[in-house]
Amino acid sequence: MNVRRIASVLAWLLLGVIAYSTLSPLDLRPHMGSSVQIERFGAFGLTGLMFAIAYPQHVLAVLAAMLAAAIGLELTQMLAADRHARLIDLAVKMAGAGCGVGAGWLLVSLWPGSSRKSRA
């Protein structure tokens, strides 16, 4: 299994965990013990990093999808009685996603012998 395939599996799993954490009742949401804003930034950053590594030839689409996921998940919280959508939460999620995708793009660009083109 190559790095891109592993990154792809991790990215989709992380996105699933983010969706579960965002939409589940507060008492079922996993907690790392740090600030929730750091958790949000880190979760979206790591997910963006994995998606950028998995799909380096589509980095702009990855960025757009991560930003759309942040917006969509934050908006769906308005449908839950015990959850709330806040602009600061959205901003932190979008910043994490942008940093993660940017770091992934940079990592793939600088990786020795790597090109951003897909190797099937």
Tab-separated table of N, CA, C and O in Angstrom:
chain	number	residue	atom	x	y	z
A	1	MET	N	0.852	-1.174	0.000
A	1	MET	CA	0.000	0.000	0.000
A	1	MET	C	0.901	1.241	0.000
A	1	MET	O	1.789	1.365	0.827
A	2	ASN	N	0.636	2.149	-0.935
A	2	ASN	CA	1.490	3.332	-1.024
A	2	ASN	C	0.987	4.459	-0.122
A	2	ASN	O	-0.084	4.391	0.457
A	3	VAL	N	1.799	5.492	-0.028
A	3	VAL	CA	1.514	6.612	0.869
A	3	VAL	C	0.205	7.296	0.507
A	3	VAL	O	-0.587	7.645	1.396
A	4	ARG	N	-0.051	7.475	-0.764
A	4	ARG	CA	-1.280	8.161	-1.182
A	4	ARG	C	-2.522	7.358	-0.818
A	4	ARG	O	-3.538	7.925	-0.411
A	5	ARG	N	-2.449	6.063	-0.952
A	5	ARG	CA	-3.597	5.226	-0.595
A	5	ARG	C	-3.845	5.276	0.910
A	5	ARG	O	-4.981	5.374	1.368
A	6	ILE	N	-2.794	5.189	1.703
A	6	ILE	CA	-2.919	5.280	3.154
A	6	ILE	C	-3.496	6.645	3.545
A	6	ILE	O	-4.398	6.737	4.380
A	7	ALA	N	-2.976	7.709	2.927
A	7	ALA	CA	-3.479	9.053	3.211
A	7	ALA	C	-4.949	9.165	2.838
A	7	ALA	O	-5.729	9.801	3.559
A	8	SER	N	-5.352	8.547	1.747
A	8	SER	CA	-6.749	8.586	1.320
A	8	SER	C	-7.651	7.904	2.344
A	8	SER	O	-8.692	8.454	2.740
A	9	VAL	N	-7.269	6.730	2.786
A	9	VAL	CA	-8.068	6.000	3.780
A	9	VAL	C	-8.162	6.817	5.073
A	9	VAL	O	-9.247	6.987	5.643
A	10	LEU	N	-7.034	7.342	5.529
A	10	LEU	CA	-7.026	8.154	6.750
A	10	LEU	C	-7.879	9.412	6.595
A	10	LEU	O	-8.609	9.790	7.517
A	11	ALA	N	-7.784	10.063	5.437
A	11	ALA	CA	-8.546	11.290	5.200
A	11	ALA	C	-10.043	11.026	5.305
A	11	ALA	O	-10.769	11.770	5.973
A	12	TRP	N	-10.514	9.976	4.647
A	12	TRP	CA	-11.947	9.680	4.678
A	12	TRP	C	-12.400	9.251	6.070
A	12	TRP	O	-13.492	9.615	6.513
A	13	LEU	N	-11.557	8.485	6.774
A	13	LEU	CA	-11.893	8.115	8.153
A	13	LEU	C	-11.957	9.346	9.055
A	13	LEU	O	-12.875	9.479	9.871
A	14	LEU	N	-10.984	10.229	8.918
A	14	LEU	CA	-10.982	11.452	9.715
A	14	LEU	C	-12.201	12.316	9.424
A	14	LEU	O	-12.798	12.880	10.347
A	15	LEU	N	-12.578	12.422	8.164
A	15	LEU	CA	-13.762	13.205	7.820
A	15	LEU	C	-15.013	12.589	8.464
A	15	LEU	O	-15.880	13.314	8.959
A	16	GLY	N	-15.077	11.265	8.495
A	16	GLY	CA	-16.186	10.599	9.163
A	16	GLY	C	-16.209	10.882	10.658
A	16	GLY	O	-17.275	11.136	11.242
A	17	VAL	N	-15.036	10.865	11.287
A	17	VAL	CA	-14.952	11.176	12.720
A	17	VAL	C	-15.356	12.624	12.972
A	17	VAL	O	-16.057	12.921	13.951
A	18	ILE	N	-14.926	13.522	12.105
A	18	ILE	CA	-15.305	14.934	12.250
A	18	ILE	C	-16.821	15.085	12.133
A	18	ILE	O	-17.450	15.782	12.927
A	19	ALA	N	-17.410	14.435	11.142
A	19	ALA	CA	-18.862	14.530	10.958
A	19	ALA	C	-19.588	13.978	12.184
A	19	ALA	O	-20.529	14.597	12.689
A	20	TYR	N	-19.140	12.836	12.679
A	20	TYR	CA	-19.754	12.259	13.876
A	20	TYR	C	-19.612	13.211	15.064
A	20	TYR	O	-20.579	13.465	15.786
A	21	SER	N	-18.430	13.732	15.259
A	21	SER	CA	-18.175	14.620	16.392
A	21	SER	C	-18.974	15.909	16.286
A	21	SER	O	-19.435	16.442	17.293
A	22	THR	N	-19.137	16.410	15.082
A	22	THR	CA	-19.848	17.658	14.873
A	22	THR	C	-21.347	17.507	15.067
A	22	THR	O	-21.993	18.401	15.599
A	23	LEU	N	-21.883	16.371	14.663
A	23	LEU	CA	-23.332	16.208	14.642
A	23	LEU	C	-23.894	15.392	15.799
A	23	LEU	O	-25.099	15.364	15.998
A	24	SER	N	-23.044	14.733	16.563
A	24	SER	CA	-23.533	13.927	17.680
A	24	SER	C	-23.860	14.818	18.877
A	24	SER	O	-23.378	15.954	18.963
A	25	PRO	N	-24.659	14.313	19.807
A	25	PRO	CA	-24.925	15.090	21.022
A	25	PRO	C	-23.622	15.409	21.760
A	25	PRO	O	-22.652	14.654	21.681
A	26	LEU	N	-23.613	16.512	22.469
A	26	LEU	CA	-22.391	16.979	23.135
A	26	LEU	C	-21.777	15.944	24.057
A	26	LEU	O	-20.553	15.820	24.122
A	27	ASP	N	-22.597	15.172	24.765
A	27	ASP	CA	-22.039	14.203	25.694
A	27	ASP	C	-21.404	13.008	24.990
A	27	ASP	O	-20.640	12.262	25.600
A	28	LEU	N	-21.672	12.810	23.703
A	28	LEU	CA	-21.053	11.727	22.934
A	28	LEU	C	-19.844	12.195	22.125
A	28	LEU	O	-19.153	11.379	21.529
A	29	ARG	N	-19.608	13.488	22.114
A	29	ARG	CA	-18.501	14.035	21.336
A	29	ARG	C	-17.174	13.684	22.004
A	29	ARG	O	-17.012	13.860	23.201
A	30	PRO	N	-16.216	13.156	21.229
A	30	PRO	CA	-14.906	12.850	21.822
A	30	PRO	C	-14.181	14.126	22.246
A	30	PRO	O	-14.301	15.159	21.586
A	31	HIS	N	-13.473	14.066	23.348
A	31	HIS	CA	-12.699	15.199	23.855
A	31	HIS	C	-11.252	14.772	24.014
A	31	HIS	O	-10.965	13.686	24.521
A	32	MET	N	-10.336	15.628	23.609
A	32	MET	CA	-8.911	15.336	23.728
A	32	MET	C	-8.335	15.928	25.017
A	32	MET	O	-7.233	15.606	25.391
A	33	GLY	N	-9.069	16.812	25.638
A	33	GLY	CA	-8.590	17.424	26.864
A	33	GLY	C	-8.015	18.810	26.668
A	33	GLY	O	-7.724	19.504	27.631
A	34	SER	N	-7.847	19.219	25.428
A	34	SER	CA	-7.327	20.562	25.158
A	34	SER	C	-8.496	21.484	24.801
A	34	SER	O	-9.654	21.094	24.844
A	35	SER	N	-8.172	22.680	24.430
A	35	SER	CA	-9.187	23.640	23.997
A	35	SER	C	-9.951	23.081	22.798
A	35	SER	O	-9.354	22.494	21.890
A	36	VAL	N	-11.268	23.285	22.788
A	36	VAL	CA	-12.053	22.784	21.665
A	36	VAL	C	-11.660	23.477	20.360
A	36	VAL	O	-11.757	22.872	19.285
A	37	GLN	N	-11.204	24.717	20.442
A	37	GLN	CA	-10.768	25.401	19.217
A	37	GLN	C	-9.491	24.756	18.671
A	37	GLN	O	-9.339	24.618	17.453
A	38	ILE	N	-8.592	24.345	19.543
A	38	ILE	CA	-7.387	23.638	19.091
A	38	ILE	C	-7.770	22.297	18.486
A	38	ILE	O	-7.213	21.880	17.460
A	39	GLU	N	-8.730	21.609	19.103
A	39	GLU	CA	-9.197	20.332	18.562
A	39	GLU	C	-9.805	20.520	17.176
A	39	GLU	O	-9.531	19.735	16.265
A	40	ARG	N	-10.613	21.550	17.013
A	40	ARG	CA	-11.237	21.807	15.704
A	40	ARG	C	-10.177	22.113	14.645
A	40	ARG	O	-10.208	21.572	13.542
A	41	PHE	N	-9.256	23.005	14.990
A	41	PHE	CA	-8.197	23.370	14.052
A	41	PHE	C	-7.383	22.139	13.682
A	41	PHE	O	-7.110	21.886	12.506
A	42	GLY	N	-7.003	21.369	14.680
A	42	GLY	CA	-6.188	20.177	14.430
A	42	GLY	C	-6.897	19.123	13.614
A	42	GLY	O	-6.303	18.515	12.713
A	43	ALA	N	-8.166	18.910	13.911
A	43	ALA	CA	-8.921	17.892	13.174
A	43	ALA	C	-9.046	18.263	11.701
A	43	ALA	O	-8.794	17.436	10.812
A	44	PHE	N	-9.419	19.496	11.434
A	44	PHE	CA	-9.547	19.922	10.040
A	44	PHE	C	-8.183	20.056	9.371
A	44	PHE	O	-8.043	19.790	8.179
A	45	GLY	N	-7.167	20.449	10.132
A	45	GLY	CA	-5.826	20.542	9.572
A	45	GLY	C	-5.283	19.182	9.170
A	45	GLY	O	-4.755	19.008	8.066
A	46	LEU	N	-5.416	18.198	10.044
A	46	LEU	CA	-4.928	16.852	9.738
A	46	LEU	C	-5.705	16.237	8.587
A	46	LEU	O	-5.123	15.595	7.704
A	47	THR	N	-7.006	16.453	8.562
A	47	THR	CA	-7.818	15.918	7.470
A	47	THR	C	-7.440	16.572	6.142
A	47	THR	O	-7.279	15.889	5.128
A	48	GLY	N	-7.277	17.888	6.150
A	48	GLY	CA	-6.840	18.583	4.936
A	48	GLY	C	-5.472	18.115	4.470
A	48	GLY	O	-5.237	17.933	3.272
A	49	LEU	N	-4.564	17.902	5.403
A	49	LEU	CA	-3.225	17.392	5.078
A	49	LEU	C	-3.326	16.031	4.397
A	49	LEU	O	-2.699	15.801	3.352
A	50	MET	N	-4.128	15.132	4.963
A	50	MET	CA	-4.265	13.784	4.390
A	50	MET	C	-4.901	13.824	3.007
A	50	MET	O	-4.452	13.132	2.089
A	51	PHE	N	-5.934	14.652	2.839
A	51	PHE	CA	-6.562	14.750	1.517
A	51	PHE	C	-5.595	15.343	0.490
A	51	PHE	O	-5.573	14.910	-0.659
A	52	ALA	N	-4.796	16.333	0.883
A	52	ALA	CA	-3.840	16.942	-0.054
A	52	ALA	C	-2.766	15.948	-0.454
A	52	ALA	O	-2.311	15.947	-1.604
A	53	ILE	N	-2.339	15.098	0.464
A	53	ILE	CA	-1.351	14.065	0.132
A	53	ILE	C	-1.985	12.991	-0.748
A	53	ILE	O	-1.366	12.508	-1.691
A	54	ALA	N	-3.224	12.649	-0.449
A	54	ALA	CA	-3.906	11.596	-1.204
A	54	ALA	C	-4.237	12.021	-2.632
A	54	ALA	O	-4.183	11.210	-3.558
A	55	TYR	N	-4.592	13.281	-2.797
A	55	TYR	CA	-5.037	13.776	-4.113
A	55	TYR	C	-4.258	15.031	-4.503
A	55	TYR	O	-4.850	16.097	-4.692
A	56	PRO	N	-2.950	14.946	-4.656
A	56	PRO	CA	-2.148	16.149	-4.911
A	56	PRO	C	-2.426	16.802	-6.258
A	56	PRO	O	-2.210	18.005	-6.408
A	57	GLN	N	-2.937	16.064	-7.193
A	57	GLN	CA	-3.240	16.630	-8.510
A	57	GLN	C	-4.534	17.439	-8.493
A	57	GLN	O	-4.843	18.128	-9.461
A	58	HIS	N	-5.259	17.399	-7.378
A	58	HIS	CA	-6.526	18.125	-7.255
A	58	HIS	C	-6.536	19.010	-6.018
A	58	HIS	O	-7.554	19.118	-5.331
A	59	VAL	N	-5.437	19.672	-5.735
A	59	VAL	CA	-5.300	20.394	-4.467
A	59	VAL	C	-6.328	21.529	-4.316
A	59	VAL	O	-6.843	21.748	-3.215
A	60	LEU	N	-6.668	22.210	-5.379
A	60	LEU	CA	-7.675	23.268	-5.279
A	60	LEU	C	-9.064	22.692	-5.015
A	60	LEU	O	-9.838	23.246	-4.228
A	61	ALA	N	-9.364	21.562	-5.638
A	61	ALA	CA	-10.641	20.893	-5.377
A	61	ALA	C	-10.683	20.371	-3.943
A	61	ALA	O	-11.732	20.419	-3.286
A	62	VAL	N	-9.553	19.881	-3.451
A	62	VAL	CA	-9.466	19.414	-2.069
A	62	VAL	C	-9.723	20.577	-1.114
A	62	VAL	O	-10.489	20.448	-0.155
A	63	LEU	N	-9.094	21.706	-1.384
A	63	LEU	CA	-9.301	22.885	-0.539
A	63	LEU	C	-10.769	23.310	-0.558
A	63	LEU	O	-11.367	23.556	0.494
A	64	ALA	N	-11.352	23.370	-1.738
A	64	ALA	CA	-12.760	23.758	-1.855
A	64	ALA	C	-13.662	22.770	-1.113
A	64	ALA	O	-14.604	23.174	-0.423
A	65	ALA	N	-13.381	21.484	-1.240
A	65	ALA	CA	-14.188	20.465	-0.561
A	65	ALA	C	-14.051	20.557	0.954
A	65	ALA	O	-15.046	20.409	1.687
A	66	MET	N	-12.852	20.815	1.444
A	66	MET	CA	-12.645	20.943	2.886
A	66	MET	C	-13.370	22.172	3.430
A	66	MET	O	-13.975	22.112	4.501
A	67	LEU	N	-13.301	23.267	2.709
A	67	LEU	CA	-14.001	24.475	3.149
A	67	LEU	C	-15.513	24.261	3.110
A	67	LEU	O	-16.237	24.674	4.020
A	68	ALA	N	-15.994	23.589	2.061
A	68	ALA	CA	-17.419	23.287	1.954
A	68	ALA	C	-17.860	22.345	3.077
A	68	ALA	O	-18.951	22.503	3.637
A	69	ALA	N	-17.017	21.380	3.422
A	69	ALA	CA	-17.342	20.465	4.523
A	69	ALA	C	-17.450	21.232	5.837
A	69	ALA	O	-18.369	20.983	6.635
A	70	ALA	N	-16.540	22.147	6.068
A	70	ALA	CA	-16.578	22.947	7.297
A	70	ALA	C	-17.877	23.756	7.356
A	70	ALA	O	-18.560	23.777	8.386
A	71	ILE	N	-18.221	24.394	6.258
A	71	ILE	CA	-19.447	25.200	6.207
A	71	ILE	C	-20.673	24.307	6.379
A	71	ILE	O	-21.564	24.594	7.186
A	72	GLY	N	-20.719	23.225	5.634
A	72	GLY	CA	-21.874	22.334	5.689
A	72	GLY	C	-22.075	21.715	7.056
A	72	GLY	O	-23.206	21.681	7.569
A	73	LEU	N	-21.008	21.250	7.667
A	73	LEU	CA	-21.139	20.640	8.990
A	73	LEU	C	-21.535	21.667	10.044
A	73	LEU	O	-22.323	21.366	10.939
A	74	GLU	N	-20.992	22.862	9.926
A	74	GLU	CA	-21.360	23.897	10.895
A	74	GLU	C	-22.833	24.269	10.732
A	74	GLU	O	-23.548	24.427	11.727
A	75	LEU	N	-23.299	24.374	9.509
A	75	LEU	CA	-24.709	24.711	9.270
A	75	LEU	C	-25.655	23.600	9.720
A	75	LEU	O	-26.750	23.886	10.213
A	76	THR	N	-25.252	22.342	9.567
A	76	THR	CA	-26.141	21.248	9.982
A	76	THR	C	-26.315	21.201	11.493
A	76	THR	O	-27.287	20.616	11.977
A	77	GLN	N	-25.423	21.835	12.227
A	77	GLN	CA	-25.590	21.893	13.680
A	77	GLN	C	-26.847	22.677	14.063
A	77	GLN	O	-27.386	22.482	15.154
A	78	MET	N	-27.302	23.535	13.173
A	78	MET	CA	-28.517	24.296	13.463
A	78	MET	C	-29.750	23.395	13.492
A	78	MET	O	-30.780	23.773	14.034
A	79	LEU	N	-29.651	22.207	12.935
A	79	LEU	CA	-30.774	21.276	12.924
A	79	LEU	C	-30.876	20.488	14.227
A	79	LEU	O	-31.924	19.906	14.509
A	80	ALA	N	-29.812	20.446	15.002
A	80	ALA	CA	-29.806	19.691	16.258
A	80	ALA	C	-30.181	20.616	17.414
A	80	ALA	O	-29.694	21.746	17.508
A	81	ALA	N	-31.026	20.122	18.289
A	81	ALA	CA	-31.516	20.945	19.399
A	81	ALA	C	-30.418	21.307	20.391
A	81	ALA	O	-30.420	22.391	20.959
A	82	ASP	N	-29.469	20.399	20.598
A	82	ASP	CA	-28.447	20.652	21.614
A	82	ASP	C	-27.119	21.144	21.035
A	82	ASP	O	-26.124	21.201	21.739
A	83	ARG	N	-27.095	21.489	19.762
A	83	ARG	CA	-25.866	21.983	19.130
A	83	ARG	C	-26.109	23.404	18.636
A	83	ARG	O	-27.237	23.862	18.527
A	84	HIS	N	-25.045	24.095	18.321
A	84	HIS	CA	-25.164	25.472	17.841
A	84	HIS	C	-24.077	25.731	16.805
A	84	HIS	O	-22.985	25.186	16.895
A	85	ALA	N	-24.405	26.526	15.839
A	85	ALA	CA	-23.442	26.940	14.820
A	85	ALA	C	-22.937	28.324	15.197
A	85	ALA	O	-23.716	29.211	15.523
A	86	ARG	N	-21.607	28.470	15.192
A	86	ARG	CA	-21.022	29.773	15.531
A	86	ARG	C	-19.984	30.137	14.484
A	86	ARG	O	-19.247	29.281	13.984
A	87	LEU	N	-19.916	31.409	14.190
A	87	LEU	CA	-18.991	31.899	13.182
A	87	LEU	C	-17.535	31.649	13.581
A	87	LEU	O	-16.716	31.293	12.731
A	88	ILE	N	-17.201	31.802	14.857
A	88	ILE	CA	-15.819	31.575	15.289
A	88	ILE	C	-15.424	30.112	15.093
A	88	ILE	O	-14.292	29.810	14.704
A	89	ASP	N	-16.347	29.180	15.352
A	89	ASP	CA	-16.059	27.766	15.134
A	89	ASP	C	-15.790	27.496	13.655
A	89	ASP	O	-14.852	26.769	13.299
A	90	LEU	N	-16.614	28.089	12.803
A	90	LEU	CA	-16.427	27.937	11.357
A	90	LEU	C	-15.085	28.500	10.924
A	90	LEU	O	-14.360	27.878	10.146
A	91	ALA	N	-14.725	29.662	11.434
A	91	ALA	CA	-13.449	30.288	11.064
A	91	ALA	C	-12.270	29.411	11.470
A	91	ALA	O	-11.309	29.250	10.698
A	92	VAL	N	-12.332	28.827	12.654
A	92	VAL	CA	-11.244	27.960	13.124
A	92	VAL	C	-11.148	26.709	12.253
A	92	VAL	O	-10.051	26.285	11.867
A	93	LYS	N	-12.292	26.127	11.925
A	93	LYS	CA	-12.306	24.933	11.071
A	93	LYS	C	-11.747	25.238	9.687
A	93	LYS	O	-10.950	24.466	9.129
A	94	MET	N	-12.149	26.368	9.120
A	94	MET	CA	-11.669	26.746	7.788
A	94	MET	C	-10.173	27.060	7.812
A	94	MET	O	-9.450	26.706	6.881
A	95	ALA	N	-9.703	27.703	8.867
A	95	ALA	CA	-8.270	27.996	8.990
A	95	ALA	C	-7.479	26.700	9.097
A	95	ALA	O	-6.428	26.546	8.456
A	96	GLY	N	-7.969	25.762	9.895
A	96	GLY	CA	-7.296	24.472	10.015
A	96	GLY	C	-7.256	23.740	8.689
A	96	GLY	O	-6.220	23.189	8.303
A	97	ALA	N	-8.379	23.736	7.987
A	97	ALA	CA	-8.439	23.073	6.678
A	97	ALA	C	-7.453	23.709	5.702
A	97	ALA	O	-6.707	23.007	5.017
A	98	GLY	N	-7.439	25.033	5.651
A	98	GLY	CA	-6.519	25.727	4.744
A	98	GLY	C	-5.066	25.451	5.065
A	98	GLY	O	-4.251	25.194	4.170
A	99	CYS	N	-4.723	25.480	6.343
A	99	CYS	CA	-3.339	25.201	6.749
A	99	CYS	C	-2.960	23.760	6.433
A	99	CYS	O	-1.848	23.486	5.976
A	100	GLY	N	-3.877	22.833	6.686
A	100	GLY	CA	-3.598	21.428	6.415
A	100	GLY	C	-3.398	21.147	4.934
A	100	GLY	O	-2.455	20.462	4.538
A	101	VAL	N	-4.292	21.684	4.109
A	101	VAL	CA	-4.170	21.490	2.657
A	101	VAL	C	-2.892	22.153	2.156
A	101	VAL	O	-2.149	21.568	1.353
A	102	GLY	N	-2.597	23.346	2.644
A	102	GLY	CA	-1.357	24.025	2.241
A	102	GLY	C	-0.118	23.246	2.641
A	102	GLY	O	0.832	23.113	1.859
A	103	ALA	N	-0.125	22.711	3.849
A	103	ALA	CA	1.018	21.907	4.307
A	103	ALA	C	1.158	20.640	3.477
A	103	ALA	O	2.274	20.231	3.133
A	104	GLY	N	0.032	20.024	3.137
A	104	GLY	CA	0.082	18.823	2.298
A	104	GLY	C	0.606	19.126	0.911
A	104	GLY	O	1.424	18.371	0.370
A	105	TRP	N	0.145	20.226	0.334
A	105	TRP	CA	0.635	20.627	-0.984
A	105	TRP	C	2.135	20.876	-0.935
A	105	TRP	O	2.878	20.424	-1.815
A	106	LEU	N	2.591	21.581	0.087
A	106	LEU	CA	4.021	21.872	0.236
A	106	LEU	C	4.817	20.593	0.432
A	106	LEU	O	5.873	20.405	-0.187
A	107	LEU	N	4.324	19.694	1.255
A	107	LEU	CA	5.014	18.439	1.515
A	107	LEU	C	5.163	17.616	0.249
A	107	LEU	O	6.248	17.115	-0.060
A	108	VAL	N	4.087	17.494	-0.503
A	108	VAL	CA	4.141	16.730	-1.757
A	108	VAL	C	5.057	17.412	-2.762
A	108	VAL	O	5.824	16.754	-3.470
A	109	SER	N	5.027	18.737	-2.807
A	109	SER	CA	5.867	19.483	-3.749
A	109	SER	C	7.353	19.316	-3.441
A	109	SER	O	8.177	19.272	-4.357
A	110	LEU	N	7.675	19.237	-2.164
A	110	LEU	CA	9.079	19.156	-1.763
A	110	LEU	C	9.599	17.733	-1.592
A	110	LEU	O	10.792	17.537	-1.411
A	111	TRP	N	8.705	16.741	-1.644
A	111	TRP	CA	9.110	15.352	-1.456
A	111	TRP	C	10.070	14.946	-2.581
A	111	TRP	O	9.777	15.155	-3.754
A	112	PRO	N	11.250	14.404	-2.245
A	112	PRO	CA	12.231	14.037	-3.279
A	112	PRO	C	11.650	13.043	-4.289
A	112	PRO	O	11.058	12.039	-3.911
A	113	GLY	N	11.817	13.365	-5.559
A	113	GLY	CA	11.366	12.484	-6.628
A	113	GLY	C	9.865	12.457	-6.832
A	113	GLY	O	9.346	11.653	-7.577
A	114	SER	N	9.164	13.342	-6.157
A	114	SER	CA	7.719	13.347	-6.255
A	114	SER	C	7.269	14.380	-7.281
A	114	SER	O	7.856	15.424	-7.439
A	115	SER	N	6.220	14.027	-7.956
A	115	SER	CA	5.525	15.008	-8.768
A	115	SER	C	4.074	14.981	-8.328
A	115	SER	O	3.602	14.006	-7.756
A	116	ARG	N	3.354	16.054	-8.560
A	116	ARG	CA	1.964	16.113	-8.127
A	116	ARG	C	1.049	15.332	-9.050
A	116	ARG	O	-0.124	15.217	-8.809
A	117	LYS	N	1.597	14.779	-10.098
A	117	LYS	CA	0.768	13.991	-10.991
A	117	LYS	C	0.524	12.604	-10.387
A	117	LYS	O	1.371	12.043	-9.713
A	118	SER	N	-0.632	12.074	-10.668
A	118	SER	CA	-1.019	10.778	-10.122
A	118	SER	C	-0.169	9.676	-10.723
A	118	SER	O	0.118	9.647	-11.912
A	119	ARG	N	0.225	8.757	-9.887
A	119	ARG	CA	0.947	7.576	-10.339
A	119	ARG	C	0.053	6.383	-10.095
A	119	ARG	O	-0.037	5.883	-8.983
A	120	ALA	N	-0.577	5.907	-11.108
A	120	ALA	CA	-1.528	4.795	-10.919
A	120	ALA	C	-0.885	3.491	-11.046
A	120	ALA	O	-0.052	2.961	-11.389
